[in-house]
Short mmCIF file of C-alpha atoms and ligand atoms in Angstrom, two decimals:
data_model
loop_
_atom_site.label_atom_id
_atom_site.label_comp_id
_atom_site.label_asym_id
_atom_site.label_seq_id
_atom_site.Cartn_x
_atom_site.Cartn_y
_atom_site.Cartn_z
CA LEU W 154 127.02 -150.93 132.08
CA ASP W 155 124.52 -152.26 134.56
CA ILE W 156 126.26 -152.66 137.88
CA ALA W 157 123.06 -153.92 139.54
CA GLY W 158 123.12 -156.74 136.99
CA ASN W 159 119.52 -156.04 136.07
CA SER W 160 117.94 -153.00 134.56
CA SER W 161 114.31 -154.07 134.87
CA GLN W 162 112.01 -151.21 135.79
CA PHE W 163 109.89 -150.90 138.91
CA ILE W 164 107.00 -148.81 140.16
CA MET W 165 107.46 -147.97 143.82
CA VAL W 166 104.20 -147.99 145.77
CA VAL W 167 104.50 -146.27 149.13
CA GLY W 168 101.71 -147.32 151.49
CA GLY W 169 101.05 -150.20 149.11
CA LEU W 170 99.57 -152.61 151.65
CA GLY W 171 96.72 -150.31 152.68
CA TYR W 172 93.19 -150.37 151.33
CA ILE W 173 93.67 -148.53 148.02
CA GLY W 174 97.38 -149.37 147.71
CA SER W 175 96.85 -153.14 147.87
CA HIS W 176 94.25 -153.10 145.09
CA THR W 177 96.52 -150.88 143.01
CA VAL W 178 99.53 -153.17 143.51
CA LEU W 179 97.48 -156.12 142.26
CA GLU W 180 96.31 -154.19 139.17
CA LEU W 181 99.89 -153.04 138.49
CA LEU W 182 101.15 -156.63 138.58
CA LYS W 183 98.32 -157.70 136.28
CA GLU W 184 99.47 -154.99 133.86
CA ASN W 185 103.00 -156.43 134.00
CA TYR W 186 104.68 -153.77 136.11
CA ASN W 187 107.36 -154.89 138.57
CA VAL W 188 106.39 -153.44 141.93
CA LEU W 189 108.35 -152.39 145.00
CA VAL W 190 106.06 -151.85 147.98
CA VAL W 191 107.20 -149.74 150.93
CA ASP W 192 104.87 -149.80 153.93
CA ASP W 193 105.46 -149.46 157.67
CA LEU W 194 102.29 -151.49 158.43
CA SER W 195 101.03 -148.68 160.67
CA ASN W 196 97.54 -149.25 159.24
CA SER W 197 97.89 -152.60 157.47
CA TYR W 198 99.20 -156.13 157.85
CA GLU W 199 101.90 -158.12 156.10
CA SER W 200 99.29 -160.80 155.33
CA VAL W 201 97.94 -158.38 152.69
CA LEU W 202 101.16 -158.94 150.73
CA HIS W 203 100.53 -162.70 150.72
CA ARG W 204 96.97 -162.15 149.58
CA ILE W 205 98.12 -159.93 146.70
CA LYS W 206 100.72 -162.57 145.74
CA ALA W 207 98.12 -165.34 145.84
CA LEU W 208 95.71 -163.43 143.59
CA ALA W 209 98.47 -162.41 141.16
CA THR W 210 99.85 -165.95 141.01
CA GLU W 211 96.39 -167.28 140.20
CA HIS W 212 95.96 -164.62 137.50
CA PHE W 213 99.26 -165.39 135.79
CA ALA W 214 98.91 -169.17 136.14
CA ALA W 215 95.55 -168.99 134.35
CA GLN W 216 97.26 -167.19 131.49
CA ASP W 217 100.34 -169.39 131.56
CA ARG W 218 102.52 -166.29 131.91
CA LEU W 219 105.34 -165.37 134.28
CA MET W 220 104.42 -163.00 137.08
CA PRO W 221 106.35 -159.72 137.37
CA ALA W 222 108.45 -159.07 140.47
CA LEU W 223 106.83 -158.01 143.74
CA HIS W 224 109.30 -156.70 146.33
CA PHE W 225 108.45 -155.46 149.82
CA ARG W 226 110.33 -153.31 152.34
CA GLN W 227 108.70 -152.78 155.71
CA MET W 228 109.77 -149.22 156.39
CA ASP W 229 108.50 -145.80 157.37
CA TYR W 230 108.98 -143.75 154.21
CA ARG W 231 110.45 -141.01 156.44
CA SER W 232 113.26 -143.31 157.57
CA PRO W 233 116.86 -142.38 156.61
CA HIS W 234 117.18 -145.99 155.36
CA MET W 235 115.01 -145.05 152.38
CA ARG W 236 118.21 -143.74 150.75
CA SER W 237 119.74 -147.21 150.72
CA VAL W 238 116.50 -148.72 149.42
CA LEU W 239 116.65 -146.33 146.49
CA ALA W 240 120.39 -146.95 146.03
CA ASN W 241 119.64 -150.67 145.70
CA TYR W 242 117.36 -149.88 142.79
CA SER W 243 119.97 -147.80 140.98
CA PHE W 244 122.39 -148.70 138.25
CA TYR W 245 125.07 -146.88 136.31
CA SER W 246 125.03 -146.39 132.60
CA ILE W 247 127.61 -144.97 130.25
CA SER W 248 126.47 -142.95 127.33
CA SER W 249 128.87 -142.24 124.54
CA LYS W 250 128.88 -139.26 122.23
CA ALA W 251 130.72 -141.48 119.78
CA GLY W 252 127.53 -143.37 118.88
CA PRO W 253 124.77 -145.54 120.23
CA SER W 254 126.80 -148.73 120.54
CA ILE W 255 129.69 -148.50 122.96
CA ALA W 256 132.65 -150.81 122.57
CA MET W 257 133.87 -152.50 125.72
CA GLU W 258 137.18 -150.65 125.55
CA ASP W 259 135.29 -147.35 125.52
CA VAL W 260 133.41 -148.44 128.62
CA VAL W 261 136.63 -149.31 130.38
CA SER W 262 138.33 -146.11 129.26
CA ALA W 263 135.36 -144.11 130.51
CA LEU W 264 135.84 -145.42 133.98
CA PRO W 265 138.29 -143.59 136.19
CA ARG W 266 141.62 -145.41 136.52
CA ARG W 267 140.67 -146.92 139.83
CA PHE W 268 136.92 -147.33 139.52
CA PRO W 269 135.67 -145.79 142.78
CA PHE W 270 132.36 -147.56 143.31
CA SER W 271 131.95 -146.13 146.78
CA SER W 272 132.35 -142.51 145.73
CA LEU W 273 130.20 -143.04 142.66
CA GLN W 274 127.38 -144.18 144.82
CA ARG W 275 127.38 -140.86 146.55
CA THR W 276 127.45 -138.84 143.38
CA ASP W 277 124.59 -137.48 141.38
CA SER W 278 123.74 -138.29 137.80
CA GLY W 279 125.97 -137.14 134.95
CA ILE W 280 129.48 -137.57 136.30
CA ASP W 281 132.28 -135.78 134.48
CA MET W 282 135.21 -138.08 134.85
CA GLY W 283 137.79 -135.37 134.30
CA SER W 284 139.75 -137.20 131.65
CA GLU W 285 139.95 -136.86 127.91
CA ASP W 286 137.42 -139.64 127.63
CA ALA W 287 134.97 -137.70 129.72
CA GLN W 288 134.21 -135.53 126.72
CA GLN W 289 133.13 -138.63 124.86
CA ASN W 290 131.56 -140.70 127.57
CA THR W 291 129.35 -139.91 130.53
CA LEU W 292 128.73 -142.13 133.49
CA ARG W 293 125.21 -141.67 134.81
CA ARG W 294 123.36 -143.04 137.77
CA GLN W 295 119.86 -144.13 136.84
CA SER W 296 117.03 -145.55 138.83
CA ARG W 297 115.19 -148.71 138.01
CA ILE W 298 112.21 -147.01 139.66
CA THR W 299 110.39 -145.22 136.86
CA GLY W 300 107.45 -144.02 138.87
CA VAL W 301 106.20 -143.63 142.42
CA ILE W 302 102.63 -143.92 143.65
CA HIS W 303 102.40 -142.28 147.05
CA PHE W 304 99.57 -143.60 149.24
CA ALA W 305 101.29 -143.39 152.64
CA ALA W 306 99.44 -141.00 154.91
CA TYR W 307 97.24 -140.98 157.97
CA LYS W 308 93.63 -140.54 156.95
CA SER W 309 91.30 -140.12 159.90
CA VAL W 310 89.61 -136.73 159.81
CA GLU W 311 88.62 -136.97 163.47
CA GLU W 312 92.09 -138.02 164.67
CA SER W 313 93.69 -135.24 162.63
CA ILE W 314 91.72 -132.66 164.65
CA ARG W 315 93.00 -134.16 167.91
CA MET W 316 96.58 -134.81 166.73
CA PRO W 317 97.40 -132.32 163.97
CA LEU W 318 101.18 -132.67 164.36
CA ARG W 319 101.00 -136.41 163.72
CA TYR W 320 99.19 -135.64 160.45
CA TYR W 321 101.38 -132.79 159.27
CA SER W 322 104.50 -134.80 160.12
CA ASN W 323 103.53 -137.89 158.14
CA ASN W 324 101.40 -136.44 155.37
CA VAL W 325 103.23 -133.18 154.66
CA CYS W 326 106.77 -133.16 156.13
CA GLY W 327 107.24 -136.83 155.20
CA MET W 328 106.32 -136.12 151.60
CA VAL W 329 108.58 -133.05 151.36
CA ASP W 330 111.68 -134.96 152.50
CA PHE W 331 110.75 -137.94 150.36
CA LEU W 332 110.48 -135.73 147.26
CA GLY W 333 113.98 -134.40 147.95
CA LEU W 334 115.28 -137.96 148.00
CA LEU W 335 113.47 -138.88 144.81
CA GLU W 336 114.94 -135.83 143.10
CA GLU W 337 118.42 -136.89 144.20
CA PHE W 338 117.87 -140.22 142.45
CA GLY W 339 116.36 -138.60 139.36
CA ILE W 340 112.91 -140.11 139.97
CA LYS W 341 110.44 -137.47 138.84
CA ASN W 342 107.30 -139.35 137.95
CA PHE W 343 104.98 -139.07 140.94
CA VAL W 344 101.35 -139.99 141.49
CA PHE W 345 99.84 -138.51 144.63
CA SER W 346 96.79 -139.74 146.57
CA SER W 347 94.70 -136.65 146.97
CA SER W 348 91.10 -136.39 147.98
CA ALA W 349 87.82 -134.68 147.17
CA THR W 350 88.30 -133.17 150.61
CA VAL W 351 90.40 -130.45 148.89
CA TYR W 352 87.12 -128.91 147.63
CA GLY W 353 86.13 -128.14 151.23
CA GLU W 354 82.77 -126.50 151.73
CA GLY W 355 82.76 -125.70 148.01
CA ALA W 356 81.49 -129.26 147.47
CA ASN W 357 78.10 -128.10 148.76
CA CYS W 358 77.49 -126.14 145.53
CA GLY W 359 75.20 -129.02 144.47
CA MET W 360 76.98 -129.42 141.12
CA PRO W 361 79.59 -131.96 140.04
CA LEU W 362 82.94 -130.56 141.16
CA ARG W 363 85.36 -129.44 138.46
CA GLU W 364 89.08 -129.62 139.13
CA GLU W 365 89.33 -125.85 138.62
CA LEU W 366 87.49 -125.31 141.89
CA CYS W 367 90.76 -126.07 143.63
CA VAL W 368 93.91 -124.75 141.93
CA HIS W 369 97.34 -123.83 143.28
CA HIS W 370 98.35 -121.14 140.79
CA PRO W 371 96.05 -118.78 138.88
CA GLU W 372 94.46 -120.60 135.96
CA ILE W 373 92.27 -119.64 133.03
CA PHE W 374 89.66 -122.18 131.99
CA LYS W 375 86.55 -122.30 129.84
CA ASP W 376 83.31 -122.87 131.73
CA ASP W 377 80.42 -125.00 130.40
CA ASP W 378 79.17 -122.01 128.34
CA GLY W 379 82.58 -121.59 126.71
CA ILE W 380 83.32 -118.39 128.63
CA GLU W 381 86.91 -117.93 129.79
CA ARG W 382 87.24 -117.59 133.54
CA ARG W 383 90.23 -116.89 135.75
CA VAL W 384 90.52 -118.85 138.98
CA LEU W 385 92.78 -118.04 141.87
CA PRO W 386 94.43 -120.46 144.32
CA GLY W 387 92.74 -121.40 147.57
CA VAL W 388 89.52 -123.08 148.59
CA MET W 389 86.69 -122.35 150.95
CA GLY W 390 86.27 -124.14 154.27
CA LEU W 391 88.83 -126.89 154.55
CA THR W 392 87.50 -128.22 157.81
CA SER W 393 90.21 -130.52 159.15
CA PRO W 394 94.00 -130.77 159.43
CA TYR W 395 93.68 -133.93 157.30
CA GLY W 396 91.94 -131.95 154.54
CA ARG W 397 94.48 -129.15 154.85
CA SER W 398 97.34 -131.66 154.66
CA LYS W 399 96.08 -132.86 151.26
CA PHE W 400 95.67 -129.29 150.02
CA MET W 401 99.16 -128.38 151.26
CA CYS W 402 100.71 -131.43 149.62
CA GLU W 403 99.08 -130.56 146.30
CA SER W 404 100.31 -126.96 146.57
CA ILE W 405 103.86 -128.14 147.29
CA LEU W 406 103.73 -130.53 144.34
CA ALA W 407 102.40 -127.79 142.05
CA ASP W 408 105.27 -125.49 143.14
CA ILE W 409 107.89 -128.17 142.52
CA ALA W 410 106.50 -128.87 139.07
CA ARG W 411 106.49 -125.16 138.28
CA SER W 412 110.14 -124.80 139.33
CA ASP W 413 111.26 -127.87 137.38
CA PRO W 414 108.99 -128.92 134.51
CA SER W 415 110.88 -132.20 134.08
CA TRP W 416 108.68 -133.56 136.89
CA SER W 417 105.48 -135.35 135.94
CA ILE W 418 103.14 -135.12 138.91
CA THR W 419 99.52 -136.21 138.98
CA ALA W 420 97.31 -135.56 141.99
CA LEU W 421 94.40 -137.98 141.93
CA ARG W 422 91.46 -136.64 143.90
CA TYR W 423 89.55 -139.66 145.09
CA PHE W 424 85.90 -139.26 145.86
CA ASN W 425 84.51 -141.98 148.18
CA PRO W 426 86.43 -145.22 147.62
CA VAL W 427 84.35 -148.29 148.46
CA GLY W 428 84.12 -151.97 147.57
CA CYS W 429 86.90 -154.50 147.32
CA HIS W 430 88.37 -157.18 145.11
CA GLU W 431 85.70 -159.54 143.77
CA SER W 432 87.51 -162.59 145.19
CA GLY W 433 86.61 -161.50 148.71
CA ILE W 434 90.28 -161.96 149.64
CA LEU W 435 91.42 -158.36 149.42
CA GLY W 436 89.47 -155.51 150.98
CA GLU W 437 89.51 -152.80 153.61
CA ASP W 438 91.29 -154.24 156.62
CA PRO W 439 92.68 -151.36 158.72
CA ARG W 440 94.25 -151.47 162.17
CA GLN W 441 92.40 -148.23 162.96
CA LYS W 442 88.74 -148.35 163.92
CA PRO W 443 86.76 -147.59 160.74
CA SER W 444 84.68 -144.43 160.55
CA ASN W 445 83.73 -144.38 156.86
CA LEU W 446 80.19 -145.32 155.93
CA ILE W 447 80.65 -148.73 154.29
CA PRO W 448 83.17 -150.17 156.78
CA VAL W 449 80.81 -149.07 159.58
CA ILE W 450 77.89 -150.81 157.83
CA ALA W 451 80.10 -153.91 157.47
CA SER W 452 80.74 -153.90 161.23
CA VAL W 453 76.99 -153.75 161.84
CA LEU W 454 76.58 -156.72 159.48
CA THR W 455 79.15 -158.74 161.42
CA GLY W 456 77.57 -157.84 164.75
CA ALA W 457 80.62 -155.88 165.90
CA LYS W 458 78.41 -152.77 166.06
CA PRO W 459 74.75 -152.74 167.07
CA HIS W 460 73.55 -150.14 164.55
CA LEU W 461 74.51 -147.55 161.99
CA ASP W 462 74.23 -143.93 163.05
CA ILE W 463 72.98 -141.89 160.10
CA PHE W 464 74.61 -138.49 160.42
CA GLY W 465 72.04 -135.97 159.25
CA THR W 466 68.67 -136.51 157.59
CA ASP W 467 68.01 -132.84 156.87
CA TRP W 468 70.33 -132.22 153.93
CA ASN W 469 68.88 -130.70 150.77
CA THR W 470 68.93 -134.05 148.93
CA PRO W 471 66.21 -136.43 147.62
CA ASP W 472 65.89 -138.37 150.91
CA GLY W 473 67.53 -135.90 153.31
CA THR W 474 70.73 -137.94 153.77
CA ALA W 475 74.04 -136.81 152.31
CA VAL W 476 75.02 -137.54 148.71
CA ARG W 477 78.44 -138.96 147.81
CA ASP W 478 80.19 -140.23 144.71
CA PHE W 479 81.08 -143.81 145.68
CA ILE W 480 83.80 -145.25 143.50
CA HIS W 481 84.78 -148.91 143.43
CA VAL W 482 88.35 -149.37 144.66
CA VAL W 483 89.31 -151.51 141.65
CA ASP W 484 88.18 -148.72 139.30
CA LEU W 485 90.22 -146.36 141.44
CA ALA W 486 93.26 -148.66 141.24
CA ARG W 487 92.94 -148.71 137.44
CA GLY W 488 92.90 -144.90 137.53
CA HIS W 489 96.49 -144.94 138.87
CA ILE W 490 97.63 -147.14 136.02
CA ALA W 491 95.86 -144.85 133.56
CA ALA W 492 97.75 -141.91 135.10
CA LEU W 493 101.12 -143.69 134.76
CA ALA W 494 100.32 -144.68 131.17
CA ALA W 495 99.15 -141.18 130.21
CA SER W 496 102.28 -139.68 131.72
CA ALA W 497 104.57 -142.17 129.94
CA ALA W 498 102.79 -141.46 126.64
CA GLY W 499 103.22 -137.69 127.12
CA ARG W 500 99.45 -137.17 127.17
CA ILE W 501 99.59 -135.07 130.33
CA LYS W 502 100.58 -131.66 129.09
CA ALA W 503 101.44 -130.00 132.39
CA PRO W 504 104.12 -131.06 134.90
CA PHE W 505 101.46 -130.90 137.63
CA ARG W 506 97.90 -131.93 136.91
CA ALA W 507 95.00 -132.83 139.21
CA TYR W 508 92.27 -135.32 138.25
CA ASN W 509 89.01 -136.25 139.93
CA LEU W 510 88.57 -139.99 140.26
CA GLY W 511 84.88 -140.56 140.77
CA THR W 512 81.90 -141.93 138.86
CA GLY W 513 80.15 -138.62 138.27
CA ARG W 514 77.02 -140.07 139.92
CA GLY W 515 75.79 -139.41 143.43
CA HIS W 516 74.07 -141.78 145.87
CA THR W 517 72.55 -140.96 149.22
CA VAL W 518 73.55 -142.63 152.47
CA ARG W 519 70.14 -144.37 152.53
CA GLU W 520 70.68 -145.73 148.99
CA VAL W 521 73.96 -147.27 150.12
CA LEU W 522 72.25 -148.77 153.13
CA HIS W 523 69.46 -150.29 151.00
CA SER W 524 71.95 -151.68 148.52
CA LEU W 525 73.82 -153.50 151.29
CA GLN W 526 70.59 -154.69 152.91
CA GLU W 527 69.42 -156.11 149.57
CA THR W 528 72.71 -157.84 148.82
CA SER W 529 73.14 -159.32 152.29
CA ARG W 530 69.43 -159.98 152.78
CA ARG W 531 69.83 -158.67 156.32
CA THR W 532 68.27 -155.78 158.11
CA ILE W 533 70.75 -153.15 159.18
CA PRO W 534 69.50 -151.36 162.31
CA VAL W 535 69.89 -147.58 162.13
CA ARG W 536 69.70 -144.59 164.44
CA GLU W 537 69.10 -141.19 162.95
CA VAL W 538 71.38 -138.70 164.66
CA GLY W 539 72.42 -135.15 163.90
CA ARG W 540 74.95 -134.05 161.31
CA ARG W 541 78.60 -134.94 161.89
CA ALA W 542 80.82 -131.89 162.37
CA GLY W 543 82.62 -130.88 159.19
CA ASP W 544 80.41 -132.97 156.84
CA VAL W 545 79.13 -131.62 153.54
CA GLY W 546 75.72 -132.55 152.14
CA PHE W 547 76.84 -133.15 148.57
CA CYS W 548 80.08 -134.24 146.95
CA VAL W 549 80.11 -135.57 143.40
CA ALA W 550 82.89 -135.51 140.80
CA GLU W 551 82.93 -133.92 137.38
CA VAL W 552 84.84 -136.63 135.52
CA ARG W 553 85.46 -135.28 132.01
CA ARG W 554 89.09 -134.39 132.60
CA ALA W 555 90.08 -137.93 133.60
CA GLU W 556 88.01 -139.38 130.76
CA THR W 557 89.66 -137.19 128.15
CA GLU W 558 93.25 -136.99 129.34
CA LEU W 559 93.69 -140.30 131.15
CA ALA W 560 91.33 -142.33 128.96
CA TRP W 561 89.86 -143.65 132.19
CA SER W 562 86.36 -143.94 133.57
CA ALA W 563 84.73 -145.90 136.37
CA GLU W 564 82.92 -149.06 135.29
CA LYS W 565 81.46 -150.54 138.45
CA SER W 566 78.15 -149.59 140.03
CA LEU W 567 76.92 -149.27 143.62
CA PRO W 568 75.39 -152.81 143.57
CA ASP W 569 78.81 -154.15 142.41
CA CYS W 570 80.39 -152.43 145.41
CA ALA W 571 77.77 -153.83 147.78
CA LEU W 572 78.22 -157.37 146.45
CA ASP W 573 82.01 -157.27 146.83
CA VAL W 574 81.85 -155.74 150.32
CA TRP W 575 79.40 -158.41 151.44
CA ASN W 576 81.59 -161.13 149.88
CA PHE W 577 84.67 -159.80 151.71
CA THR W 578 82.78 -159.41 154.98
CA LYS W 579 81.60 -163.04 154.83
CA THR W 580 85.10 -164.30 153.93
CA ARG W 581 86.59 -162.38 156.88
CA CYS W 582 83.93 -163.79 159.21
CA GLU W 583 84.63 -167.34 158.08
CA SER W 584 88.37 -166.93 158.57
CA GLN W 585 88.16 -165.24 161.99
CA ALA W 586 86.99 -167.40 164.82
CA SER W 587 86.01 -164.44 166.91
CA ASP W 588 83.25 -164.64 169.49
CA GLU W 589 82.30 -161.07 168.72
CA ILE W 590 81.49 -161.79 165.10
CA ILE W 591 78.09 -163.25 164.40
CA CYS W 592 77.64 -164.16 160.75
P1 LIG Z 896 95.25 -146.92 154.39
O1 LIG Z 896 95.51 -146.41 155.75
O2 LIG Z 896 94.50 -148.18 154.23
O3 LIG Z 896 96.64 -147.08 153.61
C1 LIG Z 896 97.77 -146.28 153.86
C2 LIG Z 896 98.96 -147.21 153.97
O4 LIG Z 896 100.11 -146.41 154.19
C3 LIG Z 896 98.84 -148.17 155.15
O5 LIG Z 896 99.19 -149.47 154.74
C4 LIG Z 896 99.86 -147.64 156.17
O6 LIG Z 896 100.43 -148.69 156.92
C5 LIG Z 896 100.87 -146.97 155.25
N1 LIG Z 896 101.59 -145.84 155.85
C6 LIG Z 896 101.10 -144.78 156.54
N2 LIG Z 896 102.10 -143.97 156.92
C7 LIG Z 896 103.25 -144.54 156.46
C8 LIG Z 896 104.62 -144.18 156.53
N3 LIG Z 896 105.02 -143.09 157.19
N4 LIG Z 896 105.53 -144.96 155.92
C9 LIG Z 896 105.14 -146.09 155.26
N5 LIG Z 896 103.87 -146.48 155.18
C10 LIG Z 896 102.92 -145.71 155.77
O7 LIG Z 896 94.55 -145.75 153.57
P2 LIG Z 896 93.84 -145.80 152.15
O8 LIG Z 896 92.38 -145.70 152.35
O9 LIG Z 896 94.37 -146.90 151.32
O10 LIG Z 896 94.32 -144.41 151.58
C11 LIG Z 896 95.49 -144.28 150.80
C12 LIG Z 896 95.72 -142.83 150.47
O11 LIG Z 896 94.57 -142.30 149.83
C13 LIG Z 896 95.96 -141.94 151.67
O12 LIG Z 896 96.91 -140.98 151.32
C14 LIG Z 896 94.61 -141.29 151.92
O13 LIG Z 896 94.76 -140.04 152.54
C15 LIG Z 896 94.12 -141.14 150.50
N6 LIG Z 896 92.66 -141.09 150.38
C16 LIG Z 896 91.90 -142.08 150.95
C17 LIG Z 896 90.52 -142.03 150.85
C18 LIG Z 896 89.65 -143.08 151.49
O14 LIG Z 896 88.48 -142.82 151.72
N7 LIG Z 896 90.14 -144.26 151.77
C19 LIG Z 896 89.91 -140.96 150.17
C20 LIG Z 896 90.71 -139.98 149.61
C21 LIG Z 896 92.09 -140.05 149.73
C1 LIG Z 897 79.98 -140.62 153.87
C2 LIG Z 897 78.60 -140.16 154.33
C3 LIG Z 897 78.55 -139.32 156.58
C4 LIG Z 897 79.56 -142.94 158.68
C5 LIG Z 897 85.69 -139.00 154.28
C6 LIG Z 897 86.76 -137.96 154.36
C7 LIG Z 897 87.35 -137.72 153.01
C8 LIG Z 897 87.79 -139.03 152.37
C9 LIG Z 897 86.74 -140.07 152.39
C10 LIG Z 897 90.09 -139.45 152.77
C11 LIG Z 897 78.64 -138.86 155.12
C12 LIG Z 897 77.73 -140.58 156.45
C13 LIG Z 897 79.26 -142.05 157.68
C14 LIG Z 897 78.52 -143.31 159.58
C15 LIG Z 897 76.99 -141.92 158.36
N1 LIG Z 897 88.89 -139.63 153.05
N2 LIG Z 897 78.02 -141.55 157.51
N3 LIG Z 897 77.29 -142.78 159.37
O1 LIG Z 897 82.86 -138.03 155.03
O2 LIG Z 897 82.37 -138.29 152.58
O3 LIG Z 897 84.67 -138.54 153.41
O4 LIG Z 897 86.24 -140.22 153.73
O5 LIG Z 897 90.55 -138.63 152.05
O6 LIG Z 897 88.39 -136.87 153.18
O7 LIG Z 897 86.20 -136.76 154.86
O8 LIG Z 897 83.06 -140.30 153.90
O9 LIG Z 897 82.31 -142.56 154.45
O10 LIG Z 897 82.90 -141.00 156.32
O11 LIG Z 897 80.84 -140.58 155.01
O12 LIG Z 897 75.88 -141.47 158.23
O13 LIG Z 897 78.75 -144.09 160.52
O14 LIG Z 897 78.10 -141.17 155.22
O15 LIG Z 897 77.95 -138.40 157.42
O16 LIG Z 897 77.51 -138.13 154.81
P1 LIG Z 897 83.17 -138.69 153.78
P2 LIG Z 897 82.33 -141.17 154.97
#
């Protein structure tokens, strides 16, 4: 019995109009998932939704196929109205112990004499109807949302130091309350946007970072020499409230999964997401002033900034500038779909599991700069300044876990990223008649 009149399944993407979310929503649609986006537009614009729709429409028209549903609710995910959003994506089903096919009269007899829709909506799954028929038939509330990808968070390291409460409220408290709501609706498939920042100062070890360097309960793992090692929770030197918020969220998720193994939670630890959709239509378009390397370079290319400050040229790296694992955002988006697929196929053996999403290769800040100079055929003025507080010199992913368990690996290279960023930057310039932008 489908009271909603439609039992089609949805993936809910919270923060789905932001940089990584928007690319993920597009990839989900392309993979035929119906998508419900919830975003309060605190760091994005509604126009992103139209751009996703345009790209998806083009994709499906080329294949002569129908596009899956794309729904949008502009809402803070901490709002009490989230309950009614979830209720709208619920339906009731009756299961019968009598057999798989239920006759209509059984359905009717399973319903209480006066079918109390209003009270049912407030009840949890598995309602005992207190009649003889209740032993045969069970009325259950189910959600059409089969998985949630949670991107919504504030992400500026610098701002988090100035306004820690803002960060803990949105990133941590928001997620805790939201998880309670999801549990109420029986939605227990959760993909969390984590970050390489959880490795803290440990990143500086100069080796690709294994997931075991940041665990939330004691774990035993085999090192590269096959020797069993025991790791304890905690990491060294988490330098910002933002970084701590990601670590805290992961710990909370790991505790929930331990208390109730029917959850399937994946924490995806992104390394340095860069690049954008190859069309040049979708990219990084925040309300906040950018502080990450590539968006800053893009603002120098558009003339919005006079030069790039290189933070630190004295790191122990081939050219003295810091090394990062830059991962193309479309590869990253595909990583989320791989996580959903692996979870649905039962390939993830633990109710909480963390995965690095990176390329496994490092590039220096200067290499990134040269790549963008070559692609754009423009000189990017630089100033060499001292190290930025809280930076690490090296941060590269060990990617074997994602390759093996999620059947996922990054495909795009740094020049691919540079080309797409330049393409997006030019498209933005052409569409913005701003005096400040000189293209
Ligand atoms: P983003 O700011 O572009 O996207 C976040 C989206 O969430 C925005 O559209 C914003 O409007 C929305 N949002 C924020 N708070 C909300 C709330 N309370 N309710 C509803 N919507 C809300 O950021 P992004 O770069 O796409 O990052 C997405 C996630 O990935 C974040 O959790 C971030 O911490 C994490 N992450 C990002 C990076 C990176 O370098 N971009 C690296 C590692 C991890
Ligand atoms: C990369 C390198 C800078 C800007 C941050 C967060 C991390 C994650 C990703 C969300 C560093 C140098 C940068 C500039 C520069 N975010 N740089 N001049 O610091 O690796 O990671 O974003 O989870 O948590 O800490 O990325 O792009 O800011 O910097 O020289 O104007 O580029 O010093 O070495 P970072 P980034």
